[in-house]
Amino acid sequence: MKSFTYERAKTPAEAAGSVAKASGAKFLAGGTNLLDLMKLEIETPTHLVDVQDIGLDTIEKTKDGGLRIGALVTNTALASDQRIRRDYGVLSRAIVAGASGQLRNKATTAGNLLQRTRCPYFYDTNMACNKRQPGSGCAAIQGYSRQLGVIGTSDSCIATYPGDMAIALRVLDATIATVKPDGATRTIAMADFHRLPGDTPQFDTVLERGELITHVDLPRPIGGQHVYRKVRDRASYAFALVSVAAVIQPDGKVRAAFGGMAPKPWRVEAGEAGLHEDPAAAMETIFSGARPTEDNAFKIPLAQRALASAVAQTRS
Amino acid sequence: MEFKAPAETNLFDTAKIVGKSTPRIDGPLKTTGTAPYAYERHDVVANQAYGYVLGSAIAKGRITSMDVSEALAAPGVITVVTSPDSDIPGISSMNNARLFGGSEIAHYHQAIACVVAETFEQARSAAALIRTKYDREQGRFDFPALAPGAPLAKGRGGKPDEASLGDFDGAFAASAVKLDATYTTPDESHAMMEPHATIAAWEGDQLTLWTSNQMIAWGKKSMGEALGIDPENIRLDSPYIGGGFGGKLFIRADVLVAALAAKAAKRPVKVALQRPLMANNTTHRHATIQRIRIGAQTDGKITAIAHENWSGNINGEDGENGTLQTPVLYAGANRKTANYIATLDLPEGNAMRAPGEAPGHMALEVAMDELAEKLGIDPIELRIRNEPTSVPSKPEKRFSDRNLVRCLREGSQRFGWSDRQAEPGKVRDGQWLVGMGVAAGYRAAPTMKSAARVRLDGSGKVIVETDMTDIGTGSYTIIAQTAAETMGVSLDRVVVTLGDSRFPASSGSGGQWGAASSTAGVYAACVNLRRAIGEKMGFNGDDAVFADGRIRTGNQVVDLADAGSLSADGEITFGEFKRGYDVGTYAAHFAEVAVNAYTGEARIRRMLAVCDAGRILNPLSARSQVIGAMVMAAGAALMEELAVDKRFGLFINHDLAGYEVPVHADITRQDVVFLDTLDPIISPMKAKGVGELGICGPGAAIANAIYNATGVRVRDYPITLDKYFEKLPTIA
């Protein structure tokens, strides 16, 4: 771990300003990912701005019947909130499918969105990794890639976004509210929040320097049956090989976002429309342009089966 | 005490303490976090500095330069020890690869430097400032490609490791039903909770090592060799060990580097191998390829059986021999085994819980399941029909005590085997396909000479001192039970101190020999102490009755406390007569597994082990041993694999996020039954170990259950869903 300086901000604007001021500064919330990466010198911030005192830790009703989730609401608090469990079950289920109870107690809503990839080549600093060290190459592409991305990847990077919560937020059409260092705010759709790597995989999201997530907004409840189906080698405490966040309406219409497949939650609304009638064709649309490796080509048929399993679960 | 004839009736046959379920005497220390593990021994020596090990960034080649100037200038840094500047031997006769010293790089994450600083964080931070340049060489990293050309391994006495009896080729060709299948098992990591860790301190030329090691006497000797000093100047102390599984049988880089760093820093230094180094710096279980051919008559009688095994290692020796159980388990007049080994430039392969047998059963016991199906015979019945009366590969050799058929029958009844549908893919439970599997298990029950000292402190307390280790197995408790039984005191009057090389040398913990050997050694010392008491007090110690803290001899009764302070050493050695016997442990393993019909996720529903291991010294901790081994077997069957990057020559998933071991949610109901058997050939205790028996078979039972659930046979471990979900029966 490199030495760093540390401060505790009092307000969101102050936090954003502090990070913008110091080159190499980062926000620190739950620290469940960042501190691990710092110990391995995968992340080497020079300055940490701790945001634990800035509030943003409640879940409030919005005027249009949705919910506004503070950036610092913990994963545990979010997953166990009665309104979330009743109206946004897929979100609650996705969160409890991830990590462990201890980690969820510390991890925050905003921090979870910013969780970095779990690619083993990203984690081994002796290996080439464009995400960790831009321009160094990608050791994963010809390497052990069973867990890695099949779509949305590039010749520079095949890492996945590893989280669960974001997959549910994507299927729920959540939006992300931020504040910039100059005090300006903006709203980013989940669809646009994580970016594809292209030739700059070092940037996981569209956030600008110093831009701080303040809230995640859920639109009014959409009803239907909510399922989060996470497929993995062991029964708990593992990242998804494939996951699917699905909302199935009484008329059979399906919304589905996939995890473990891409550098971002993968949802293709155009393909989704056909999921309840011709799932195979719809899945072909959703995953058209996929470029899996020999190790992970299984993920595409597995995703279809995971969705079928999720749908079947709602019928039983 | 030489154990030179089968045990007769003795005090253990009427025992009050030995053989009874007894909570661990060290349990409170462990559950309260006060058992001192190596890295946490803050009080043993003052002024401890922190060492941090740097691993090589390449797998094969040499270091051309190392610049440590930035590291030395970093805050808090005391010194840096580097491999190229070290001229110690750096290897012992028990290591397959050099641990430290020189510029040659033999495997990834080989220790190349240790930074010593005032704090752990300073040492870690400075280690990242060392600039190392390498000449990289292409290494031999692709075991499956190299296996076909591999030579036979060296067996006993350096002879090629193959054996045959009768005419396998002829009998196999003539057999009515034939099975010929090849199975693969991957490299596996011990992944014990406590990584290798050591505090080293020098006082003049005397070196003390507070470490985590299964075999204290081996460690002391090896450290002498690796440092090039007299082992008599070395003390090892390892009272508590957070898991070993064979990974701590031999010294590793932590202890060597700690010793060198402490010398250079002129103060005590503590070192723990960080988790990402564990997979490539230390040892692992080697991958295997196993071909099994079995020929049988239509009644199921095996006429021909061959088991060939391939593995690889860094020095072309000491491989993973999956054939070990095959000469013993099933009858058959025509047989052969062969064990080949390739030379690789991957990290050192070495012993991991039931080395050889654990992956061997994952092949042989699936082959038996496949054969049973071809024959149309129930797999339990097939095994019973091939139960031998003497050792099949050496018919002149007898079994000491073998109750495998009882294990199978008892297990069949308890598990509800009769409910199993022989035809696979027939049992559905919602989205899940459900199946049952069985496997037999055999693990040898070796013994090693073992010594102890037993003292009376004058107050009636009995103090046992031996360098035996407790690697989580329960050694403290079975040793206390043995001493309490023999000296006639209650358990709370016994104090057991372990793991110090100043104490008499024990068997240590390995090869599932520890329980049988070390308790026999303590018994030998107790017998000597009873004689010494008798001599002091004027009676025959062998004839006196030691019970309830008193000694009764003739009409005389005295308190044990009246004997004052006395000490006796004793050692058990094992005589030649044992060679006429195969002394083994046996089990029948059962598993019920559900496989998701959509995704192929396999989830264990229940497991059962019925074990035959002679007297069970402490059924409570023996059960823990077996259920732990069953968990490890489940990991091997379903998820554990060190993934080899064949380009760079390393295990790339080198942390506990990438290398998955079972979590609680993977393990549901586990039952363990011990048969009430006694083996008079093993030791005066008639007790055999169980820690490795428990991993010999459950993996195959799980694999067989998956087949029974789905009708898809996967012969390539671990059985992960990607290998078969697309072959699952179509969902209605």
PDB file of C-alpha atoms in Angstrom, chain B residues 398-636:
ATOM      1  CA  ARG B 398      -2.976 -60.623   5.258  1.00  0.00           C
ATOM      2  CA  PHE B 399      -5.298 -57.819   6.207  1.00  0.00           C
ATOM      3  CA  SER B 400      -4.867 -56.806   9.840  1.00  0.00           C
ATOM      4  CA  ASP B 401      -8.582 -56.102  10.230  1.00  0.00           C
ATOM      5  CA  ARG B 402     -10.867 -55.248   7.327  1.00  0.00           C
ATOM      6  CA  ASN B 403     -14.575 -54.576   7.551  1.00  0.00           C
ATOM      7  CA  LEU B 404     -15.355 -52.846   4.272  1.00  0.00           C
ATOM      8  CA  VAL B 405     -18.356 -55.039   3.560  1.00  0.00           C
ATOM      9  CA  ARG B 406     -19.852 -54.152   6.937  1.00  0.00           C
ATOM     10  CA  CYS B 407     -19.304 -50.467   6.122  1.00  0.00           C
ATOM     11  CA  LEU B 408     -21.107 -50.863   2.794  1.00  0.00           C
ATOM     12  CA  ARG B 409     -24.023 -52.813   4.246  1.00  0.00           C
ATOM     13  CA  GLU B 410     -24.455 -50.567   7.253  1.00  0.00           C
ATOM     14  CA  GLY B 411     -24.222 -47.471   5.057  1.00  0.00           C
ATOM     15  CA  SER B 412     -26.675 -48.857   2.544  1.00  0.00           C
ATOM     16  CA  GLN B 413     -29.249 -49.347   5.270  1.00  0.00           C
ATOM     17  CA  ARG B 414     -28.711 -46.035   7.009  1.00  0.00           C
ATOM     18  CA  PHE B 415     -28.653 -44.010   3.804  1.00  0.00           C
ATOM     19  CA  GLY B 416     -31.739 -45.609   2.330  1.00  0.00           C
ATOM     20  CA  TRP B 417     -29.866 -46.936  -0.668  1.00  0.00           C
ATOM     21  CA  SER B 418     -32.755 -49.184  -1.608  1.00  0.00           C
ATOM     22  CA  ASP B 419     -34.694 -46.053  -2.616  1.00  0.00           C
ATOM     23  CA  ARG B 420     -32.148 -45.289  -5.306  1.00  0.00           C
ATOM     24  CA  GLN B 421     -33.335 -45.554  -8.893  1.00  0.00           C
ATOM     25  CA  ALA B 422     -30.644 -47.462 -10.763  1.00  0.00           C
ATOM     26  CA  GLU B 423     -31.623 -45.873 -14.049  1.00  0.00           C
ATOM     27  CA  PRO B 424     -30.175 -42.355 -14.116  1.00  0.00           C
ATOM     28  CA  GLY B 425     -32.188 -39.184 -14.636  1.00  0.00           C
ATOM     29  CA  LYS B 426     -35.411 -40.569 -13.162  1.00  0.00           C
ATOM     30  CA  VAL B 427     -35.836 -38.560  -9.973  1.00  0.00           C
ATOM     31  CA  ARG B 428     -37.133 -35.009 -10.248  1.00  0.00           C
ATOM     32  CA  ASP B 429     -37.786 -32.493  -7.483  1.00  0.00           C
ATOM     33  CA  GLY B 430     -39.007 -29.285  -9.080  1.00  0.00           C
ATOM     34  CA  GLN B 431     -36.163 -27.925 -11.173  1.00  0.00           C
ATOM     35  CA  TRP B 432     -33.775 -30.423  -9.701  1.00  0.00           C
ATOM     36  CA  LEU B 433     -32.636 -33.857 -10.815  1.00  0.00           C
ATOM     37  CA  VAL B 434     -31.694 -35.935  -7.798  1.00  0.00           C
ATOM     38  CA  GLY B 435     -29.307 -38.868  -7.564  1.00  0.00           C
ATOM     39  CA  MET B 436     -27.444 -41.055  -5.111  1.00  0.00           C
ATOM     40  CA  GLY B 437     -23.880 -42.276  -5.305  1.00  0.00           C
ATOM     41  CA  VAL B 438     -21.649 -44.605  -3.358  1.00  0.00           C
ATOM     42  CA  ALA B 439     -17.924 -45.196  -3.162  1.00  0.00           C
ATOM     43  CA  ALA B 440     -15.650 -47.367  -1.096  1.00  0.00           C
ATOM     44  CA  GLY B 441     -12.649 -45.909   0.651  1.00  0.00           C
ATOM     45  CA  TYR B 442      -9.283 -47.292   1.651  1.00  0.00           C
ATOM     46  CA  ARG B 443      -6.460 -45.432   3.279  1.00  0.00           C
ATOM     47  CA  ALA B 444      -3.337 -47.078   4.688  1.00  0.00           C
ATOM     48  CA  ALA B 445      -2.799 -46.811   8.430  1.00  0.00           C
ATOM     49  CA  PRO B 446       0.940 -46.400   8.851  1.00  0.00           C
ATOM     50  CA  THR B 447       2.655 -45.924  12.202  1.00  0.00           C
ATOM     51  CA  MET B 448       5.841 -44.036  13.017  1.00  0.00           C
ATOM     52  CA  LYS B 449       8.013 -44.312  16.111  1.00  0.00           C
ATOM     53  CA  SER B 450       6.976 -41.741  18.648  1.00  0.00           C
ATOM     54  CA  ALA B 451       8.389 -40.532  21.953  1.00  0.00           C
ATOM     55  CA  ALA B 452       7.080 -38.523  24.866  1.00  0.00           C
ATOM     56  CA  ARG B 453       7.980 -37.431  28.376  1.00  0.00           C
ATOM     57  CA  VAL B 454       5.468 -37.759  31.173  1.00  0.00           C
ATOM     58  CA  ARG B 455       6.031 -36.029  34.494  1.00  0.00           C
ATOM     59  CA  LEU B 456       4.423 -35.875  37.890  1.00  0.00           C
ATOM     60  CA  ASP B 457       4.609 -32.450  39.463  1.00  0.00           C
ATOM     61  CA  GLY B 458       4.149 -33.565  43.055  1.00  0.00           C
ATOM     62  CA  SER B 459       0.544 -32.396  43.311  1.00  0.00           C
ATOM     63  CA  GLY B 460      -0.918 -35.333  41.451  1.00  0.00           C
ATOM     64  CA  LYS B 461      -0.904 -33.525  38.115  1.00  0.00           C
ATOM     65  CA  VAL B 462       0.383 -35.395  35.082  1.00  0.00           C
ATOM     66  CA  ILE B 463       2.321 -33.355  32.518  1.00  0.00           C
ATOM     67  CA  VAL B 464       2.889 -34.693  29.011  1.00  0.00           C
ATOM     68  CA  GLU B 465       5.612 -33.212  26.843  1.00  0.00           C
ATOM     69  CA  THR B 466       6.168 -34.299  23.254  1.00  0.00           C
ATOM     70  CA  ASP B 467       6.934 -32.545  19.991  1.00  0.00           C
ATOM     71  CA  MET B 468       3.706 -33.963  18.576  1.00  0.00           C
ATOM     72  CA  THR B 469       1.581 -31.355  16.802  1.00  0.00           C
ATOM     73  CA  ASP B 470      -2.127 -30.609  16.801  1.00  0.00           C
ATOM     74  CA  ILE B 471      -3.028 -29.304  13.353  1.00  0.00           C
ATOM     75  CA  GLY B 472      -6.656 -28.936  14.313  1.00  0.00           C
ATOM     76  CA  THR B 473      -7.039 -32.698  14.542  1.00  0.00           C
ATOM     77  CA  GLY B 474      -7.494 -33.032  18.295  1.00  0.00           C
ATOM     78  CA  SER B 475      -4.063 -34.389  19.272  1.00  0.00           C
ATOM     79  CA  TYR B 476      -4.086 -32.504  22.573  1.00  0.00           C
ATOM     80  CA  THR B 477      -7.198 -34.272  23.676  1.00  0.00           C
ATOM     81  CA  ILE B 478      -6.415 -37.851  22.650  1.00  0.00           C
ATOM     82  CA  ILE B 479      -2.989 -37.530  24.243  1.00  0.00           C
ATOM     83  CA  ALA B 480      -4.567 -36.243  27.456  1.00  0.00           C
ATOM     84  CA  GLN B 481      -7.087 -39.098  27.353  1.00  0.00           C
ATOM     85  CA  THR B 482      -4.281 -41.634  26.925  1.00  0.00           C
ATOM     86  CA  ALA B 483      -2.243 -40.225  29.806  1.00  0.00           C
ATOM     87  CA  ALA B 484      -5.306 -39.914  32.064  1.00  0.00           C
ATOM     88  CA  GLU B 485      -6.332 -43.500  31.352  1.00  0.00           C
ATOM     89  CA  THR B 486      -2.863 -44.937  31.889  1.00  0.00           C
ATOM     90  CA  MET B 487      -1.989 -42.905  34.975  1.00  0.00           C
ATOM     91  CA  GLY B 488      -5.442 -43.323  36.491  1.00  0.00           C
ATOM     92  CA  VAL B 489      -6.330 -39.662  36.829  1.00  0.00           C
ATOM     93  CA  SER B 490      -9.190 -37.561  35.545  1.00  0.00           C
ATOM     94  CA  LEU B 491      -8.720 -35.529  32.385  1.00  0.00           C
ATOM     95  CA  ASP B 492      -8.468 -32.252  34.271  1.00  0.00           C
ATOM     96  CA  ARG B 493      -5.366 -33.503  36.063  1.00  0.00           C
ATOM     97  CA  VAL B 494      -3.455 -33.795  32.786  1.00  0.00           C
ATOM     98  CA  VAL B 495      -1.519 -30.971  31.154  1.00  0.00           C
ATOM     99  CA  VAL B 496      -0.388 -31.529  27.567  1.00  0.00           C
ATOM    100  CA  THR B 497       2.319 -29.415  25.959  1.00  0.00           C
ATOM    101  CA  LEU B 498       3.088 -30.022  22.307  1.00  0.00           C
ATOM    102  CA  GLY B 499       5.097 -28.843  19.362  1.00  0.00           C
ATOM    103  CA  ASP B 500       8.402 -27.909  21.006  1.00  0.00           C
ATOM    104  CA  SER B 501      11.553 -29.453  19.567  1.00  0.00           C
ATOM    105  CA  ARG B 502      13.074 -29.536  23.060  1.00  0.00           C
ATOM    106  CA  PHE B 503      10.585 -32.281  23.876  1.00  0.00           C
ATOM    107  CA  PRO B 504      11.017 -35.939  22.835  1.00  0.00           C
ATOM    108  CA  ALA B 505      10.498 -36.474  19.097  1.00  0.00           C
ATOM    109  CA  SER B 506       7.095 -37.812  18.172  1.00  0.00           C
ATOM    110  CA  SER B 507       5.606 -39.177  14.994  1.00  0.00           C
ATOM    111  CA  GLY B 508       4.333 -35.708  14.120  1.00  0.00           C
ATOM    112  CA  SER B 509       1.150 -35.169  12.145  1.00  0.00           C
ATOM    113  CA  GLY B 510       0.987 -36.579   8.650  1.00  0.00           C
ATOM    114  CA  GLY B 511      -0.173 -39.553   6.651  1.00  0.00           C
ATOM    115  CA  GLN B 512      -2.952 -40.135   9.213  1.00  0.00           C
ATOM    116  CA  TRP B 513      -0.321 -41.770  11.424  1.00  0.00           C
ATOM    117  CA  GLY B 514      -0.384 -39.150  14.182  1.00  0.00           C
ATOM    118  CA  ALA B 515      -3.252 -40.385  16.333  1.00  0.00           C
ATOM    119  CA  ALA B 516      -2.193 -44.019  16.416  1.00  0.00           C
ATOM    120  CA  SER B 517       1.518 -43.350  16.830  1.00  0.00           C
ATOM    121  CA  SER B 518       1.632 -40.428  19.235  1.00  0.00           C
ATOM    122  CA  THR B 519      -0.840 -41.911  21.700  1.00  0.00           C
ATOM    123  CA  ALA B 520       1.130 -45.159  21.701  1.00  0.00           C
ATOM    124  CA  GLY B 521       4.270 -43.129  22.428  1.00  0.00           C
ATOM    125  CA  VAL B 522       2.565 -41.407  25.342  1.00  0.00           C
ATOM    126  CA  TYR B 523       1.382 -44.797  26.577  1.00  0.00           C
ATOM    127  CA  ALA B 524       4.994 -46.065  26.453  1.00  0.00           C
ATOM    128  CA  ALA B 525       6.163 -43.085  28.492  1.00  0.00           C
ATOM    129  CA  CYS B 526       3.337 -43.584  30.997  1.00  0.00           C
ATOM    130  CA  VAL B 527       4.304 -47.251  31.438  1.00  0.00           C
ATOM    131  CA  ASN B 528       7.860 -46.130  32.166  1.00  0.00           C
ATOM    132  CA  LEU B 529       6.579 -43.533  34.621  1.00  0.00           C
ATOM    133  CA  ARG B 530       4.492 -46.139  36.414  1.00  0.00           C
ATOM    134  CA  ARG B 531       7.608 -48.294  36.745  1.00  0.00           C
ATOM    135  CA  ALA B 532       9.621 -45.325  38.007  1.00  0.00           C
ATOM    136  CA  ILE B 533       6.936 -44.622  40.614  1.00  0.00           C
ATOM    137  CA  GLY B 534       7.000 -48.272  41.651  1.00  0.00           C
ATOM    138  CA  GLU B 535      10.772 -48.229  42.003  1.00  0.00           C
ATOM    139  CA  LYS B 536      10.642 -45.097  44.096  1.00  0.00           C
ATOM    140  CA  MET B 537       7.839 -46.346  46.329  1.00  0.00           C
ATOM    141  CA  GLY B 538       8.785 -49.994  46.463  1.00  0.00           C
ATOM    142  CA  PHE B 539       6.278 -51.851  44.302  1.00  0.00           C
ATOM    143  CA  ASN B 540       6.007 -53.244  40.809  1.00  0.00           C
ATOM    144  CA  GLY B 541       4.611 -50.487  38.629  1.00  0.00           C
ATOM    145  CA  ASP B 542       3.347 -52.936  36.009  1.00  0.00           C
ATOM    146  CA  ASP B 543       1.167 -54.798  38.517  1.00  0.00           C
ATOM    147  CA  ALA B 544      -0.169 -51.809  40.439  1.00  0.00           C
ATOM    148  CA  VAL B 545      -3.609 -50.424  39.642  1.00  0.00           C
ATOM    149  CA  PHE B 546      -3.628 -46.705  38.816  1.00  0.00           C
ATOM    150  CA  ALA B 547      -7.153 -45.364  39.245  1.00  0.00           C
ATOM    151  CA  ASP B 548      -8.970 -42.341  40.664  1.00  0.00           C
ATOM    152  CA  GLY B 549      -5.713 -40.530  41.407  1.00  0.00           C
ATOM    153  CA  ARG B 550      -4.534 -43.389  43.579  1.00  0.00           C
ATOM    154  CA  ILE B 551      -2.220 -46.348  43.239  1.00  0.00           C
ATOM    155  CA  ARG B 552      -3.346 -49.693  44.619  1.00  0.00           C
ATOM    156  CA  THR B 553      -0.827 -52.463  45.076  1.00  0.00           C
ATOM    157  CA  GLY B 554      -1.596 -55.438  47.217  1.00  0.00           C
ATOM    158  CA  ASN B 555      -3.300 -54.025  50.288  1.00  0.00           C
ATOM    159  CA  GLN B 556      -1.541 -50.716  49.979  1.00  0.00           C
ATOM    160  CA  VAL B 557      -3.233 -47.614  48.564  1.00  0.00           C
ATOM    161  CA  VAL B 558      -1.342 -44.382  48.068  1.00  0.00           C
ATOM    162  CA  ASP B 559      -2.117 -41.096  46.400  1.00  0.00           C
ATOM    163  CA  LEU B 560      -0.403 -40.407  43.071  1.00  0.00           C
ATOM    164  CA  ALA B 561       0.625 -37.089  44.614  1.00  0.00           C
ATOM    165  CA  ASP B 562       2.647 -39.012  47.195  1.00  0.00           C
ATOM    166  CA  ALA B 563       5.014 -40.104  44.435  1.00  0.00           C
ATOM    167  CA  GLY B 564       6.346 -36.536  44.367  1.00  0.00           C
ATOM    168  CA  SER B 565       8.046 -35.171  41.306  1.00  0.00           C
ATOM    169  CA  LEU B 566       9.115 -37.760  38.801  1.00  0.00           C
ATOM    170  CA  SER B 567       9.702 -37.855  35.070  1.00  0.00           C
ATOM    171  CA  ALA B 568       9.994 -40.643  32.536  1.00  0.00           C
ATOM    172  CA  ASP B 569      10.630 -40.697  28.823  1.00  0.00           C
ATOM    173  CA  GLY B 570       9.291 -43.405  26.617  1.00  0.00           C
ATOM    174  CA  GLU B 571       9.121 -44.266  22.976  1.00  0.00           C
ATOM    175  CA  ILE B 572       7.016 -46.648  20.970  1.00  0.00           C
ATOM    176  CA  THR B 573       8.710 -48.398  18.090  1.00  0.00           C
ATOM    177  CA  PHE B 574       7.014 -50.786  15.733  1.00  0.00           C
ATOM    178  CA  GLY B 575       8.329 -54.261  15.036  1.00  0.00           C
ATOM    179  CA  GLU B 576       8.903 -56.312  11.917  1.00  0.00           C
ATOM    180  CA  PHE B 577       5.832 -58.478  12.465  1.00  0.00           C
ATOM    181  CA  LYS B 578       3.656 -55.769  10.965  1.00  0.00           C
ATOM    182  CA  ARG B 579       5.168 -56.348   7.546  1.00  0.00           C
ATOM    183  CA  GLY B 580       3.109 -59.471   7.154  1.00  0.00           C
ATOM    184  CA  TYR B 581      -0.053 -57.385   7.243  1.00  0.00           C
ATOM    185  CA  ASP B 582      -1.726 -54.686   5.287  1.00  0.00           C
ATOM    186  CA  VAL B 583      -2.939 -52.291   7.951  1.00  0.00           C
ATOM    187  CA  GLY B 584      -5.588 -50.041   6.516  1.00  0.00           C
ATOM    188  CA  THR B 585      -8.711 -48.049   7.217  1.00  0.00           C
ATOM    189  CA  TYR B 586     -11.937 -48.494   5.284  1.00  0.00           C
ATOM    190  CA  ALA B 587     -15.061 -46.570   4.591  1.00  0.00           C
ATOM    191  CA  ALA B 588     -18.260 -46.573   2.631  1.00  0.00           C
ATOM    192  CA  HIS B 589     -19.170 -43.095   1.417  1.00  0.00           C
ATOM    193  CA  PHE B 590     -22.613 -42.029   0.263  1.00  0.00           C
ATOM    194  CA  ALA B 591     -23.888 -38.837  -1.295  1.00  0.00           C
ATOM    195  CA  GLU B 592     -27.190 -37.490  -2.510  1.00  0.00           C
ATOM    196  CA  VAL B 593     -26.822 -34.665  -4.976  1.00  0.00           C
ATOM    197  CA  ALA B 594     -29.342 -32.462  -6.749  1.00  0.00           C
ATOM    198  CA  VAL B 595     -28.479 -31.024 -10.142  1.00  0.00           C
ATOM    199  CA  ASN B 596     -30.430 -28.107 -11.551  1.00  0.00           C
ATOM    200  CA  ALA B 597     -31.976 -29.346 -14.770  1.00  0.00           C
ATOM    201  CA  TYR B 598     -31.571 -25.941 -16.417  1.00  0.00           C
ATOM    202  CA  THR B 599     -28.130 -24.847 -15.325  1.00  0.00           C
ATOM    203  CA  GLY B 600     -26.286 -27.933 -14.120  1.00  0.00           C
ATOM    204  CA  GLU B 601     -25.556 -26.455 -10.699  1.00  0.00           C
ATOM    205  CA  ALA B 602     -24.794 -29.418  -8.444  1.00  0.00           C
ATOM    206  CA  ARG B 603     -25.792 -29.098  -4.798  1.00  0.00           C
ATOM    207  CA  ILE B 604     -25.118 -31.789  -2.228  1.00  0.00           C
ATOM    208  CA  ARG B 605     -28.165 -32.738  -0.163  1.00  0.00           C
ATOM    209  CA  ARG B 606     -26.643 -35.194   2.264  1.00  0.00           C
ATOM    210  CA  MET B 607     -23.543 -37.255   2.846  1.00  0.00           C
ATOM    211  CA  LEU B 608     -22.759 -40.280   4.960  1.00  0.00           C
ATOM    212  CA  ALA B 609     -19.500 -41.957   5.844  1.00  0.00           C
ATOM    213  CA  VAL B 610     -19.351 -45.319   7.599  1.00  0.00           C
ATOM    214  CA  CYS B 611     -15.800 -45.814   8.794  1.00  0.00           C
ATOM    215  CA  ASP B 612     -13.781 -48.791   9.954  1.00  0.00           C
ATOM    216  CA  ALA B 613     -10.665 -47.509  11.687  1.00  0.00           C
ATOM    217  CA  GLY B 614     -10.235 -49.621  14.784  1.00  0.00           C
ATOM    218  CA  ARG B 615     -10.770 -48.073  18.193  1.00  0.00           C
ATOM    219  CA  ILE B 616     -11.914 -44.487  17.883  1.00  0.00           C
ATOM    220  CA  LEU B 617      -9.970 -42.647  20.568  1.00  0.00           C
ATOM    221  CA  ASN B 618     -12.285 -39.646  20.689  1.00  0.00           C
ATOM    222  CA  PRO B 619     -15.456 -40.074  18.633  1.00  0.00           C
ATOM    223  CA  LEU B 620     -16.215 -36.346  18.844  1.00  0.00           C
ATOM    224  CA  SER B 621     -12.984 -35.125  17.273  1.00  0.00           C
ATOM    225  CA  ALA B 622     -12.753 -38.144  14.953  1.00  0.00           C
ATOM    226  CA  ARG B 623     -16.132 -37.162  13.574  1.00  0.00           C
ATOM    227  CA  SER B 624     -14.830 -33.635  13.037  1.00  0.00           C
ATOM    228  CA  GLN B 625     -11.893 -35.079  11.142  1.00  0.00           C
ATOM    229  CA  VAL B 626     -14.128 -37.096   8.872  1.00  0.00           C
ATOM    230  CA  ILE B 627     -16.690 -34.374   8.176  1.00  0.00           C
ATOM    231  CA  GLY B 628     -13.855 -31.943   7.423  1.00  0.00           C
ATOM    232  CA  ALA B 629     -12.379 -34.419   4.985  1.00  0.00           C
ATOM    233  CA  MET B 630     -15.796 -34.927   3.388  1.00  0.00           C
ATOM    234  CA  VAL B 631     -16.017 -31.164   2.856  1.00  0.00           C
ATOM    235  CA  MET B 632     -12.590 -31.155   1.272  1.00  0.00           C
ATOM    236  CA  ALA B 633     -13.625 -34.050  -0.952  1.00  0.00           C
ATOM    237  CA  ALA B 634     -16.736 -32.119  -1.963  1.00  0.00           C
ATOM    238  CA  GLY B 635     -14.515 -29.202  -2.935  1.00  0.00           C
ATOM    239  CA  ALA B 636     -12.301 -31.466  -5.021  1.00  0.00           C
TER     240      ALA B 636
END
